mmCIF file of C-alpha atoms in Angstrom:
data_model
loop_
_atom_site.group_PDB
_atom_site.id
_atom_site.type_symbol
_atom_site.label_atom_id
_atom_site.label_comp_id
_atom_site.label_asym_id
_atom_site.label_seq_id
_atom_site.Cartn_x
_atom_site.Cartn_y
_atom_site.Cartn_z
ATOM 1 C CA UNK A 1 -5.407 -7.146 -8.881
ATOM 2 C CA UNK A 2 -3.711 -4.349 -6.964
ATOM 3 C CA UNK A 3 -0.839 -4.187 -9.424
ATOM 4 C CA UNK A 4 -3.084 -4.255 -12.491
ATOM 5 C CA UNK A 5 -5.265 -1.530 -10.914
ATOM 6 C CA UNK A 6 -2.122 0.529 -10.333
ATOM 7 C CA UNK A 7 -1.023 0.107 -13.957
ATOM 8 C CA UNK A 8 -4.502 1.035 -15.169
ATOM 9 C CA UNK A 9 -4.446 4.151 -12.987
ATOM 10 C CA UNK A 10 -1.289 5.301 -14.781
ATOM 11 C CA UNK A 11 -3.382 5.780 -17.918
ATOM 12 C CA UNK A 12 -4.966 8.760 -16.141
ATOM 13 C CA UNK A 13 -1.749 10.049 -14.570
ATOM 14 C CA UNK A 14 -0.945 13.597 -15.708
ATOM 15 C CA UNK A 15 2.822 13.134 -15.355
ATOM 16 C CA UNK A 16 5.043 11.048 -17.584
ATOM 17 C CA UNK A 17 5.984 7.393 -17.284
ATOM 18 C CA UNK A 18 8.807 5.638 -19.081
ATOM 19 C CA UNK A 19 7.011 2.416 -20.032
ATOM 20 C CA UNK A 20 3.554 2.452 -21.555
ATOM 21 C CA UNK A 21 1.200 1.109 -18.826
ATOM 22 C CA UNK A 22 -0.994 -0.671 -21.400
ATOM 23 C CA UNK A 23 2.064 -2.493 -22.802
ATOM 24 C CA UNK A 24 3.218 -3.409 -19.305
ATOM 25 C CA UNK A 25 -0.201 -4.806 -18.399
ATOM 26 C CA UNK A 26 -0.336 -6.722 -21.680
ATOM 27 C CA UNK A 27 3.092 -8.211 -20.910
ATOM 28 C CA UNK A 28 1.832 -9.828 -17.727
ATOM 29 C CA UNK A 29 -0.718 -11.924 -19.579
ATOM 30 C CA UNK A 30 -0.057 -15.095 -21.539
ATOM 31 C CA UNK A 31 -2.746 -14.082 -24.076
ATOM 32 C CA UNK A 32 0.048 -13.273 -26.527
ATOM 33 C CA UNK A 33 0.672 -17.019 -26.917
ATOM 34 C CA UNK A 34 -2.792 -17.482 -28.397
ATOM 35 C CA UNK A 35 -2.361 -14.539 -30.771
ATOM 36 C CA UNK A 36 0.963 -15.968 -31.973
ATOM 37 C CA UNK A 37 -0.579 -19.450 -32.317
ATOM 38 C CA UNK A 38 -3.434 -18.046 -34.426
ATOM 39 C CA UNK A 39 -0.906 -16.331 -36.687
ATOM 40 C CA UNK A 40 0.917 -19.623 -37.276
ATOM 41 C CA UNK A 41 4.044 -18.926 -35.212
ATOM 42 C CA UNK A 42 5.766 -21.929 -33.628
ATOM 43 C CA UNK A 43 4.956 -21.543 -29.916
ATOM 44 C CA UNK A 44 4.516 -23.992 -27.080
ATOM 45 C CA UNK A 45 1.090 -25.577 -27.605
ATOM 46 C CA UNK A 46 -1.048 -23.821 -25.011
ATOM 47 C CA UNK A 47 -4.663 -24.387 -23.968
ATOM 48 C CA UNK A 48 -6.957 -22.180 -21.905
ATOM 49 C CA UNK A 49 -8.719 -24.187 -19.254
ATOM 50 C CA UNK A 50 -12.302 -23.902 -18.147
ATOM 51 C CA UNK A 51 -12.619 -22.108 -14.805
ATOM 52 C CA UNK A 52 -14.822 -24.864 -13.307
ATOM 53 C CA UNK A 53 -12.329 -27.613 -13.908
ATOM 54 C CA UNK A 54 -11.804 -30.835 -11.971
ATOM 55 C CA UNK A 55 -8.467 -32.623 -11.680
ATOM 56 C CA UNK A 56 -9.739 -35.628 -13.625
ATOM 57 C CA UNK A 57 -11.046 -33.350 -16.398
ATOM 58 C CA UNK A 58 -7.714 -31.456 -16.540
ATOM 59 C CA UNK A 59 -5.855 -34.764 -16.919
ATOM 60 C CA UNK A 60 -8.256 -35.895 -19.619
ATOM 61 C CA UNK A 61 -7.785 -32.620 -21.531
ATOM 62 C CA UNK A 62 -4.022 -32.904 -21.170
ATOM 63 C CA UNK A 63 -3.408 -36.544 -21.958
ATOM 64 C CA UNK A 64 -6.199 -37.204 -24.449
ATOM 65 C CA UNK A 65 -5.819 -34.059 -26.495
ATOM 66 C CA UNK A 66 -5.058 -34.161 -30.192
ATOM 67 C CA UNK A 67 -3.642 -30.696 -29.759
ATOM 68 C CA UNK A 68 -0.146 -32.136 -29.218
ATOM 69 C CA UNK A 69 1.876 -34.095 -31.773
ATOM 70 C CA UNK A 70 3.207 -36.350 -29.037
ATOM 71 C CA UNK A 71 1.561 -36.654 -25.650
ATOM 72 C CA UNK A 72 4.047 -35.339 -23.050
ATOM 73 C CA UNK A 73 4.660 -37.206 -19.800
ATOM 74 C CA UNK A 74 3.546 -34.183 -17.763
ATOM 75 C CA UNK A 75 2.025 -30.712 -18.135
ATOM 76 C CA UNK A 76 2.489 -27.299 -16.569
ATOM 77 C CA UNK A 77 -0.365 -25.211 -15.189
ATOM 78 C CA UNK A 78 0.036 -21.423 -15.135
ATOM 79 C CA UNK A 79 -2.230 -18.504 -14.374
ATOM 80 C CA UNK A 80 -3.251 -16.780 -17.617
ATOM 81 C CA UNK A 81 -2.441 -13.449 -15.988
ATOM 82 C CA UNK A 82 0.469 -12.710 -13.694
ATOM 83 C CA UNK A 83 2.090 -16.153 -13.884
ATOM 84 C CA UNK A 84 5.430 -14.414 -14.269
ATOM 85 C CA UNK A 85 8.608 -15.545 -12.510
ATOM 86 C CA UNK A 86 7.082 -18.922 -11.730
ATOM 87 C CA UNK A 87 4.348 -17.513 -9.499
ATOM 88 C CA UNK A 88 1.668 -20.217 -9.107
ATOM 89 C CA UNK A 89 3.260 -22.350 -11.833
ATOM 90 C CA UNK A 90 3.033 -26.072 -11.052
ATOM 91 C CA UNK A 91 3.200 -29.392 -12.815
ATOM 92 C CA UNK A 92 -0.113 -31.195 -13.228
ATOM 93 C CA UNK A 93 1.455 -34.283 -11.612
ATOM 94 C CA UNK A 94 1.861 -32.265 -8.392
ATOM 95 C CA UNK A 95 -1.814 -32.809 -7.613
ATOM 96 C CA UNK A 96 -3.105 -36.075 -6.170
ATOM 97 C CA UNK A 97 -6.219 -34.799 -4.404
ATOM 98 C CA UNK A 98 -9.168 -33.143 -6.072
ATOM 99 C CA UNK A 99 -9.499 -30.732 -3.131
ATOM 100 C CA UNK A 100 -5.917 -29.431 -3.546
ATOM 101 C CA UNK A 101 -6.460 -28.963 -7.249
ATOM 102 C CA UNK A 102 -9.780 -27.166 -6.711
ATOM 103 C CA UNK A 103 -8.140 -24.757 -4.266
ATOM 104 C CA UNK A 104 -5.332 -24.051 -6.744
ATOM 105 C CA UNK A 105 -7.817 -23.393 -9.561
ATOM 106 C CA UNK A 106 -9.928 -21.118 -7.373
ATOM 107 C CA UNK A 107 -6.898 -19.054 -6.321
ATOM 108 C CA UNK A 108 -5.327 -18.795 -9.775
ATOM 109 C CA UNK A 109 -8.044 -18.881 -12.447
ATOM 110 C CA UNK A 110 -8.090 -18.475 -15.342
ATOM 111 C CA UNK A 111 -5.395 -21.049 -16.083
ATOM 112 C CA UNK A 112 -3.476 -22.286 -19.082
ATOM 113 C CA UNK A 113 -2.003 -25.715 -19.730
ATOM 114 C CA UNK A 114 1.291 -26.348 -21.529
ATOM 115 C CA UNK A 115 3.340 -29.483 -22.088
ATOM 116 C CA UNK A 116 6.253 -29.965 -19.720
ATOM 117 C CA UNK A 117 9.610 -30.369 -21.436
ATOM 118 C CA UNK A 118 12.059 -32.265 -19.175
ATOM 119 C CA UNK A 119 14.982 -30.839 -21.196
ATOM 120 C CA UNK A 120 14.524 -27.637 -19.208
ATOM 121 C CA UNK A 121 16.243 -29.429 -16.311
ATOM 122 C CA UNK A 122 19.407 -30.074 -18.316
ATOM 123 C CA UNK A 123 19.408 -27.378 -20.994
ATOM 124 C CA UNK A 124 17.498 -24.486 -19.416
ATOM 125 C CA UNK A 125 15.703 -21.981 -21.617
ATOM 126 C CA UNK A 126 16.781 -19.321 -24.065
ATOM 127 C CA UNK A 127 15.550 -15.739 -24.111
ATOM 128 C CA UNK A 128 15.955 -13.572 -27.193
ATOM 129 C CA UNK A 129 16.173 -9.808 -26.713
ATOM 130 C CA UNK A 130 15.203 -7.361 -29.430
ATOM 131 C CA UNK A 131 15.529 -3.609 -29.287
ATOM 132 C CA UNK A 132 12.880 -2.331 -31.610
ATOM 133 C CA UNK A 133 12.911 -4.885 -34.406
ATOM 134 C CA UNK A 134 16.656 -5.514 -34.215
ATOM 135 C CA UNK A 135 18.091 -8.592 -32.510
ATOM 136 C CA UNK A 136 20.349 -7.523 -29.635
ATOM 137 C CA UNK A 137 21.391 -10.722 -27.839
ATOM 138 C CA UNK A 138 20.215 -14.058 -26.475
ATOM 139 C CA UNK A 139 20.715 -15.530 -23.022
ATOM 140 C CA UNK A 140 20.493 -19.094 -21.769
ATOM 141 C CA UNK A 141 19.003 -19.387 -18.271
ATOM 142 C CA UNK A 142 19.596 -22.577 -16.328
ATOM 143 C CA UNK A 143 18.809 -23.563 -12.740
ATOM 144 C CA UNK A 144 18.437 -27.359 -12.801
ATOM 145 C CA UNK A 145 14.785 -26.886 -11.794
ATOM 146 C CA UNK A 146 11.722 -26.557 -13.996
ATOM 147 C CA UNK A 147 11.116 -23.066 -12.562
ATOM 148 C CA UNK A 148 14.009 -21.037 -13.908
ATOM 149 C CA UNK A 149 14.010 -18.023 -11.657
ATOM 150 C CA UNK A 150 15.674 -16.913 -8.485
ATOM 151 C CA UNK A 151 12.406 -16.003 -6.758
ATOM 152 C CA UNK A 152 12.198 -19.545 -5.382
ATOM 153 C CA UNK A 153 15.733 -19.691 -4.021
ATOM 154 C CA UNK A 154 17.042 -21.355 -7.180
ATOM 155 C CA UNK A 155 20.520 -20.355 -8.220
ATOM 156 C CA UNK A 156 20.118 -19.247 -11.814
ATOM 157 C CA UNK A 157 23.068 -19.371 -14.174
ATOM 158 C CA UNK A 158 23.095 -17.063 -17.159
ATOM 159 C CA UNK A 159 25.298 -17.376 -20.200
ATOM 160 C CA UNK A 160 25.345 -15.832 -23.622
ATOM 161 C CA UNK A 161 23.491 -17.930 -26.184
ATOM 162 C CA UNK A 162 24.619 -17.819 -29.786
ATOM 163 C CA UNK A 163 21.408 -18.415 -31.738
ATOM 164 C CA UNK A 164 21.345 -20.599 -34.804
ATOM 165 C CA UNK A 165 20.218 -19.185 -38.136
ATOM 166 C CA UNK A 166 16.962 -21.146 -37.754
ATOM 167 C CA UNK A 167 16.292 -19.671 -34.288
ATOM 168 C CA UNK A 168 16.803 -16.143 -35.586
ATOM 169 C CA UNK A 169 14.601 -16.834 -38.586
ATOM 170 C CA UNK A 170 11.761 -17.926 -36.285
ATOM 171 C CA UNK A 171 12.233 -14.885 -34.033
ATOM 172 C CA UNK A 172 12.420 -12.402 -36.893
#
């Protein structure tokens, strides 16, 4: 909240800022996934979860949903806002007790649910960088952990990724 309040205050700042505060604030939310989904772009199937959610209900939504082509073996929970760099990102299987889950929900709502892809442990993830509307480069990030960021003490390896024609077509 403090950071989002700070960014909002920049809208009334009389000086100049390099990055548009509204764009920065928008970038910290996962709402863009739903906009892309609605427009038919291939994104990770993502669901918003009800704020008064029990662990058993979350599991039912995850494993009984027709939203996914194949039911994954696990799911990832993330805060809708400010879930960047792995902050408060956990696997659904992490929770065994309703009380632990309830505390997590209370501290991080609203939440989103995404399928967990175990390939992230062996292949990492690719990030595509565009400057304006022009592709600049792509990077593969790998840590051997499902949270691919150094904020948790994980050693992250970066290497140049040469995108396939199909990957670039999707991104463009």
